CSV table of C-alpha atoms in Angstrom, one decimal:
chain,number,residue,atom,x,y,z
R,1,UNK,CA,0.0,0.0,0.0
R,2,UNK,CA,1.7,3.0,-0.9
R,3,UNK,CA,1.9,5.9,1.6
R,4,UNK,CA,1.2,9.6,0.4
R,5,UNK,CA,3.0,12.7,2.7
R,6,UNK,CA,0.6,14.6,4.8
R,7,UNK,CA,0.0,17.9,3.3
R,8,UNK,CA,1.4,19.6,6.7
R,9,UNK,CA,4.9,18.0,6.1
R,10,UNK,CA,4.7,18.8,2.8
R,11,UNK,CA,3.9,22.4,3.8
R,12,UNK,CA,7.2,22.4,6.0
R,13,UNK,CA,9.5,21.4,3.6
R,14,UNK,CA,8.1,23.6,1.1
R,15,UNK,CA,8.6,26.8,4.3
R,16,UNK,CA,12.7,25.0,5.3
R,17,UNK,CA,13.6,24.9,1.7
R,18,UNK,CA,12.4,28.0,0.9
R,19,UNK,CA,14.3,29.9,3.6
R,20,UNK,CA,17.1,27.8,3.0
R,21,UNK,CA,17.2,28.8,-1.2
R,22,UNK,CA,16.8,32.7,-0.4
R,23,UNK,CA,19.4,32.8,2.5
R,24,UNK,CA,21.7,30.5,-0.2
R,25,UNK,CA,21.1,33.1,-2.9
R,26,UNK,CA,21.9,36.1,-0.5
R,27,UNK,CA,25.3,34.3,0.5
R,28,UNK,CA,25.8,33.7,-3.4
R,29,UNK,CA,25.1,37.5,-3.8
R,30,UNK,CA,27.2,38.6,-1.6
R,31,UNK,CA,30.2,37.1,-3.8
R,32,UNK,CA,29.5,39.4,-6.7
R,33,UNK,CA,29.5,42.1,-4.6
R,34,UNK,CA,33.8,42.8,-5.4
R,35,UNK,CA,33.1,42.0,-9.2
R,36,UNK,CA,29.7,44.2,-9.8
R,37,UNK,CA,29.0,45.8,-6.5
R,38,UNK,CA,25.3,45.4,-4.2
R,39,UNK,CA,23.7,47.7,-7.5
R,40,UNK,CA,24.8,45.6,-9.9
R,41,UNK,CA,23.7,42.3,-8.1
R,42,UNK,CA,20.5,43.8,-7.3
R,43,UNK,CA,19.8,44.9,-10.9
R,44,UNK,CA,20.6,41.0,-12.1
R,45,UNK,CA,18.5,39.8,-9.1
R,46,UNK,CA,15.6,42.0,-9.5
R,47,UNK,CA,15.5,42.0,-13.4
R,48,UNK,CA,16.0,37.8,-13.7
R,49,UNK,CA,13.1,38.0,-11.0
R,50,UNK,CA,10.7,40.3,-13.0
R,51,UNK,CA,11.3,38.2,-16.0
R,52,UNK,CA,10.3,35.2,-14.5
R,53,UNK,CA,7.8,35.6,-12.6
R,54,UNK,CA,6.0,37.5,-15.6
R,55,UNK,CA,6.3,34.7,-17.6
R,56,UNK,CA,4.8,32.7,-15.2
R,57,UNK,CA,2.2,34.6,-13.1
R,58,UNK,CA,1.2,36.9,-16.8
R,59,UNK,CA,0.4,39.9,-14.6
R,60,UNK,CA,-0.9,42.0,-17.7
R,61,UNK,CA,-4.0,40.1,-17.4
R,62,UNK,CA,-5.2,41.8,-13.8
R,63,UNK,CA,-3.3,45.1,-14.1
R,64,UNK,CA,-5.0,47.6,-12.4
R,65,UNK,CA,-6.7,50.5,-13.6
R,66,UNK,CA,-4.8,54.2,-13.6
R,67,UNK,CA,-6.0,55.6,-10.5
R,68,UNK,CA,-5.4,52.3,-8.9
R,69,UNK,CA,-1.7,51.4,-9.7
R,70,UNK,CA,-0.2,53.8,-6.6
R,71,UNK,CA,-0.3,51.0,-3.8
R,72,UNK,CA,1.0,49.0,-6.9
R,73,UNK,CA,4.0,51.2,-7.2
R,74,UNK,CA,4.7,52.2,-3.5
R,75,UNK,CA,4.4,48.2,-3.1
R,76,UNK,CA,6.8,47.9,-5.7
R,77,UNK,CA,9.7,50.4,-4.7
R,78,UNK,CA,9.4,49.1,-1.0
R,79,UNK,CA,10.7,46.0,-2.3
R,80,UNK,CA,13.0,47.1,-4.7
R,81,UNK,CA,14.7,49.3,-1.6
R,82,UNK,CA,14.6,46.2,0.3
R,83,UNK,CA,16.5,44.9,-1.8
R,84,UNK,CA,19.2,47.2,-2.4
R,85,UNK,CA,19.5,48.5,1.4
R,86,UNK,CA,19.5,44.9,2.4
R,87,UNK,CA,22.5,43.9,0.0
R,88,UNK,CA,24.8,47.5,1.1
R,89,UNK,CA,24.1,46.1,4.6
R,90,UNK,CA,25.1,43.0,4.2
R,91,UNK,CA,28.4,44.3,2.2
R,92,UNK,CA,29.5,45.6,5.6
R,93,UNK,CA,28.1,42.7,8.2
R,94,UNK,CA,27.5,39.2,8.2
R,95,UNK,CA,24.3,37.7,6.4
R,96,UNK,CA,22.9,36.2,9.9
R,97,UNK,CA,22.6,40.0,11.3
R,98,UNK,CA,21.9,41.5,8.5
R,99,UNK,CA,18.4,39.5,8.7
R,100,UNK,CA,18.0,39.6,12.4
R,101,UNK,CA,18.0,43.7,11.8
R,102,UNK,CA,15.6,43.4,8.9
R,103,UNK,CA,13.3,42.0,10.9
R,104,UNK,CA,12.4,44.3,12.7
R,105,UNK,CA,10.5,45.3,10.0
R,106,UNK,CA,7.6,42.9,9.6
R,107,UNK,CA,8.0,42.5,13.5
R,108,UNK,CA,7.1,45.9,14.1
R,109,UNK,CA,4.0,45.9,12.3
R,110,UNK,CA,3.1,42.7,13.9
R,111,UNK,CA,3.5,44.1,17.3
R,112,UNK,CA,2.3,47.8,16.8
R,113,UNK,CA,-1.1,46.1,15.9
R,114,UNK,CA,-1.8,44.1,18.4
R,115,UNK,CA,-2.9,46.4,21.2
R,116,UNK,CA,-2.4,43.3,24.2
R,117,UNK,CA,0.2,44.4,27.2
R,118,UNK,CA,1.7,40.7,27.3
R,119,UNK,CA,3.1,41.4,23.5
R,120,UNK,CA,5.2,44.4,25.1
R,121,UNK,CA,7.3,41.0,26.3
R,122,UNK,CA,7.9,40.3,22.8
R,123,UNK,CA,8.8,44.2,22.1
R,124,UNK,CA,11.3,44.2,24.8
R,125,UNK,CA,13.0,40.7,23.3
R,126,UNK,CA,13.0,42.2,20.3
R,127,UNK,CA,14.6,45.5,21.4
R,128,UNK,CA,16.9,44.0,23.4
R,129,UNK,CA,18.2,41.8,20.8
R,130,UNK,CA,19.0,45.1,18.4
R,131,UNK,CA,20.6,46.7,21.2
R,132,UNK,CA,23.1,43.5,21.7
R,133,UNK,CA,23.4,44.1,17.9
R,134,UNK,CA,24.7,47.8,18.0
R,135,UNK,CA,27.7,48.4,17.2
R,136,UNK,CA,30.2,48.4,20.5
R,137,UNK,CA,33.2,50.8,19.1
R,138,UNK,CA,35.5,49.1,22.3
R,139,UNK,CA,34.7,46.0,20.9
R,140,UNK,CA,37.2,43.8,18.5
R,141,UNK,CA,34.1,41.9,16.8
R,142,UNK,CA,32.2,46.1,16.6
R,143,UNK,CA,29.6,46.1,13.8
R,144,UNK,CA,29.8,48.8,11.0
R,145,UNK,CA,26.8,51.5,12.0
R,146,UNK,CA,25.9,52.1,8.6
R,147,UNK,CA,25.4,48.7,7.8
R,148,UNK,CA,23.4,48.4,11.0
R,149,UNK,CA,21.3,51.4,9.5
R,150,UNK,CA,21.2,50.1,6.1
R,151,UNK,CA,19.7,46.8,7.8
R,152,UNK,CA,17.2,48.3,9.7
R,153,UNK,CA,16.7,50.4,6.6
R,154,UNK,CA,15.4,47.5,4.5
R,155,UNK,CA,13.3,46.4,7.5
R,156,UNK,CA,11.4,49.6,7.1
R,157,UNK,CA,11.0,48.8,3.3
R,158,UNK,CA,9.9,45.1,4.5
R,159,UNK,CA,7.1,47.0,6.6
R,160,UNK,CA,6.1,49.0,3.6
R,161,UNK,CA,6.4,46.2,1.7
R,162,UNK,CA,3.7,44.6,4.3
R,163,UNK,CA,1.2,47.3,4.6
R,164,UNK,CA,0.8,48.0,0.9
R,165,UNK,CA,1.0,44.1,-0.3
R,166,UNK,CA,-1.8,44.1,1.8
R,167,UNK,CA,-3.7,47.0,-0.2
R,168,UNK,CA,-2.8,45.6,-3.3
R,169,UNK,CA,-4.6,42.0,-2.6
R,170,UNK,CA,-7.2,42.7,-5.2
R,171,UNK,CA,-5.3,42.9,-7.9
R,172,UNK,CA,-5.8,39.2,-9.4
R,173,UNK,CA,-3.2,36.1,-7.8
R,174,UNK,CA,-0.9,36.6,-4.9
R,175,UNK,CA,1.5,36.3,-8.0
R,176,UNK,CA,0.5,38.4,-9.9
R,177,UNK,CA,0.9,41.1,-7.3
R,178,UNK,CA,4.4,39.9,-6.6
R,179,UNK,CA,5.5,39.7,-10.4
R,180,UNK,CA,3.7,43.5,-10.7
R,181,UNK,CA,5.9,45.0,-7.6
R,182,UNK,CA,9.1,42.7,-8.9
R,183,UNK,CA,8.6,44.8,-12.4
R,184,UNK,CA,8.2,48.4,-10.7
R,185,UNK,CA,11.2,47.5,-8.9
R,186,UNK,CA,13.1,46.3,-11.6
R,187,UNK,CA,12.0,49.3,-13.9
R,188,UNK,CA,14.2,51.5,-11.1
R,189,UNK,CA,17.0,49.6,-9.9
R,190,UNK,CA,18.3,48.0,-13.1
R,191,UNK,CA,18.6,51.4,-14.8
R,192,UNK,CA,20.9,52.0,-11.7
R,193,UNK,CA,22.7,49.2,-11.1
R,194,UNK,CA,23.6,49.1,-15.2
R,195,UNK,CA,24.4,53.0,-14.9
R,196,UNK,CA,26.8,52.2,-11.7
R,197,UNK,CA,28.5,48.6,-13.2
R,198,UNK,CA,28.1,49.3,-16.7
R,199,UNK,CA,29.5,46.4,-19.3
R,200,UNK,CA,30.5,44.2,-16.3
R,201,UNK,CA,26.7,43.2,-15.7
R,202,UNK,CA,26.8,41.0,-19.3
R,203,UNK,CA,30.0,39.1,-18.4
R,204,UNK,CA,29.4,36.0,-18.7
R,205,UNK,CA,31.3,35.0,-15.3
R,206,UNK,CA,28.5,37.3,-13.8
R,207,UNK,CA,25.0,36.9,-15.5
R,208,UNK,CA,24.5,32.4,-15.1
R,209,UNK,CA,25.1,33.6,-11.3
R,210,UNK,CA,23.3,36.8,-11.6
R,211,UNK,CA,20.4,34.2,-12.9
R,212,UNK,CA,21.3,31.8,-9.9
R,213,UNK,CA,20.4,34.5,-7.6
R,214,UNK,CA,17.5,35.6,-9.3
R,215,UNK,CA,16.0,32.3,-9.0
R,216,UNK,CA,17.4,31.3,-5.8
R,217,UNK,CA,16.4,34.6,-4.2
R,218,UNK,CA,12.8,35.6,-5.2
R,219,UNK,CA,11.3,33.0,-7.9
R,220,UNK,CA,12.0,29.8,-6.2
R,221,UNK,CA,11.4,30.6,-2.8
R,222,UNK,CA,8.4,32.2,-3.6
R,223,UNK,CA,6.5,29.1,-5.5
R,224,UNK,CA,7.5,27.0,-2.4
R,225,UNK,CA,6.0,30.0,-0.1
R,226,UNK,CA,2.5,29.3,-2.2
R,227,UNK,CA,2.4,25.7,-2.0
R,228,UNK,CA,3.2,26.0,1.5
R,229,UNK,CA,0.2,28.5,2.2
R,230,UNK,CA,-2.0,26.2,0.6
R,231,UNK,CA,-0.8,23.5,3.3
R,232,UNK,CA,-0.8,25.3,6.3
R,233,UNK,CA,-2.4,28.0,8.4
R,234,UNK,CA,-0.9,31.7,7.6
R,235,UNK,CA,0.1,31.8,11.3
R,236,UNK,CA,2.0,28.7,11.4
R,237,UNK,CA,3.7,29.8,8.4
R,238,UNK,CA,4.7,33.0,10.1
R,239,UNK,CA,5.5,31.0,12.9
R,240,UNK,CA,8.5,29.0,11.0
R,241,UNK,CA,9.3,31.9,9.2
R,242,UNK,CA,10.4,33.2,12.3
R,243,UNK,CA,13.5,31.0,12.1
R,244,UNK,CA,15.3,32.8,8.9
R,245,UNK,CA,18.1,34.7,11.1
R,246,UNK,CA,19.6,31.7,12.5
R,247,UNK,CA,19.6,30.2,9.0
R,248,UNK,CA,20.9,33.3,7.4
R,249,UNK,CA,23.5,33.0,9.9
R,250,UNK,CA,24.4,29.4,9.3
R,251,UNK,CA,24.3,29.9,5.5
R,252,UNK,CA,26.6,32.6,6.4
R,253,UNK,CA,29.1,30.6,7.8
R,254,UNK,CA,28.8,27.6,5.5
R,255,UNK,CA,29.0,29.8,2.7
R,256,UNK,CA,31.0,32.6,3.0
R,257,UNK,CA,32.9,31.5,6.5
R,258,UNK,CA,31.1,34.2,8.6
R,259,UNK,CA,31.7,33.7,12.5
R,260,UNK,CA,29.3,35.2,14.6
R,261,UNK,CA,30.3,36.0,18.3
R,262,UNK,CA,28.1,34.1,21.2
R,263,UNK,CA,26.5,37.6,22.4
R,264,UNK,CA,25.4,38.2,18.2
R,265,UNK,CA,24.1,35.1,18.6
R,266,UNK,CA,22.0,35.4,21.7
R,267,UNK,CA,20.8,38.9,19.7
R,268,UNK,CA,19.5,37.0,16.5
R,269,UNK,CA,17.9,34.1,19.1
R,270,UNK,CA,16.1,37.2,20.5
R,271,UNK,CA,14.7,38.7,17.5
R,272,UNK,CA,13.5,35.0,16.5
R,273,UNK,CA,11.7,34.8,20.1
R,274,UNK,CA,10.1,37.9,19.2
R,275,UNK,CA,8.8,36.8,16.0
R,276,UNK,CA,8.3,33.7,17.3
R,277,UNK,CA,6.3,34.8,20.1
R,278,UNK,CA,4.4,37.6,18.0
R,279,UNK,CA,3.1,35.3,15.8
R,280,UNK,CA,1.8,33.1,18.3
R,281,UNK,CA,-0.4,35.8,20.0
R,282,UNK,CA,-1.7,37.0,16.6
R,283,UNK,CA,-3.0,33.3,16.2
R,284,UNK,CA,-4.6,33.9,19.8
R,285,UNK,CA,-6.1,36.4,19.1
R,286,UNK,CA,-7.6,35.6,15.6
């Protein structure tokens, strides 16, 4: 008798491999930074992105009308500066904290919506665990502060990116909306990152991992995020998805040889608690 796997577990394997694929993809990244810098690996990313995902989701077929394309757009650049902020940061501090900062992002606008006193619990994990991250300038293992503000930066895009996905829900598929913002974004920053880089974005030692990237960072991981979804309540997905620091981190290390020190990782353990423990009252309360 043959045996089928239980949509849940399908669900989580779907959630660890995606977080897995777009952590890879950022480490990957992070090696064309000395060749084409975080512009030019942005513009590969977000254009190799756009391309695909239009070719698969067809967004043309739900675009909205004229006076309803702002969310659209605002969605769009939110994630494009995302993008960017989060690879400048990342140039100047390890993967793993890089992600701990950006979440800060989504984990705000968790928390400042909830309105329950036991969730200021979560607020203080979380603020501790940034204040652990800040940079110590007596300290051998100091972070850079404007990588610290890039990071929290592109946490402030991730909220934006949040608040007007969320407006922009009516606008056809879930993909559709994604491969809509993915073009906005691209429409900005590949101009840019072509304008910075020039002639070394079509080496052909750059663009098979500029694609790599592309698909490893947004395409992939977001067609396991939709099966997932499908499989699994929108909490519990939040839930796991509460676990990406410490993965960052260890893709870090595997990757590129980052060390983190004990206290940096206490910090990221922190912001995961947070997240962790955010996403738990939400499902409380719902």
């Amino acid at each position: 008798m043959q045996r089928t796997i239980p949509p849940f577990l399908i669900a989580v394997i779907c959630v660890l491999l995606a977080m897995i694929t777009i952590q890879s993809g950022a480490s990957i990244a992070k090696q064309l930074f000395p060749v084409i810098g975080p512009e030019g690996t942005t513009a590969l990313r977000l254009g190799f992105s756009a391309i695909i995902l239009c070719l698969v989701f067809r967004p043309w077929r739900a675009f909205p009308a004229f006076g309803q394309r702002m969310p659209i757009i605002i969605y769009g650049l939110s994630l494009g500066g995302m993008n960017i902020l989060f690879y400048y940061a990342i140039e100047r501090i390890p993967i793993g904290i890089g992600v701990a900062l950006e979440f800060t992002g989504p984990l705000a606008v968790a928390l400042l919506s909830s309105r329950k006193k036991r969730d200021l619990f979560w607020v203080a994990c979380a603020v501790t665990g940034i204040v652990l991250l800040l940079p110590d300038i007596n300290s051998q293992q100091r972070l850079d502060p404007v990588g610290v503000i890039l990071a929290l930066g592109a946490g402030a895009c991730w909220a934006g990116y949040i608040l007007f996905g969320k407006k922009t829900g009516n606008h056809g598929s879930g993909g559709m909306t994604v491969a809509m913002g993915m073009s906005v974004a691209a429409i900005v920053l590949v101009p840019y990152g072509a304008a910075s880089q020039g002639m070394a974005l079509l080496s052909w030692e750059v663009i098979p991992l500029g694609l790599l990237v592309g698909v490893m960072s947004s395409a992939l991981p977001y067609t396991l995020e939709m099966i997932a979804l499908r499989n699994m309540p929108a909490q519990g997905f939040s839930i796991m998805m509460s676990i990406e620091p410490a993965i960052a981190a260890m893709a870090g290390f595997m990757i590129l040889g980052e060390l983190l020190s004990i206290w940096q990782w206490l910090a990221i353990l922190l912001v995961i608690t947070a997240s962790v423990g955010s996403s738990m009252s939400a499902t409380k309360s719902s």
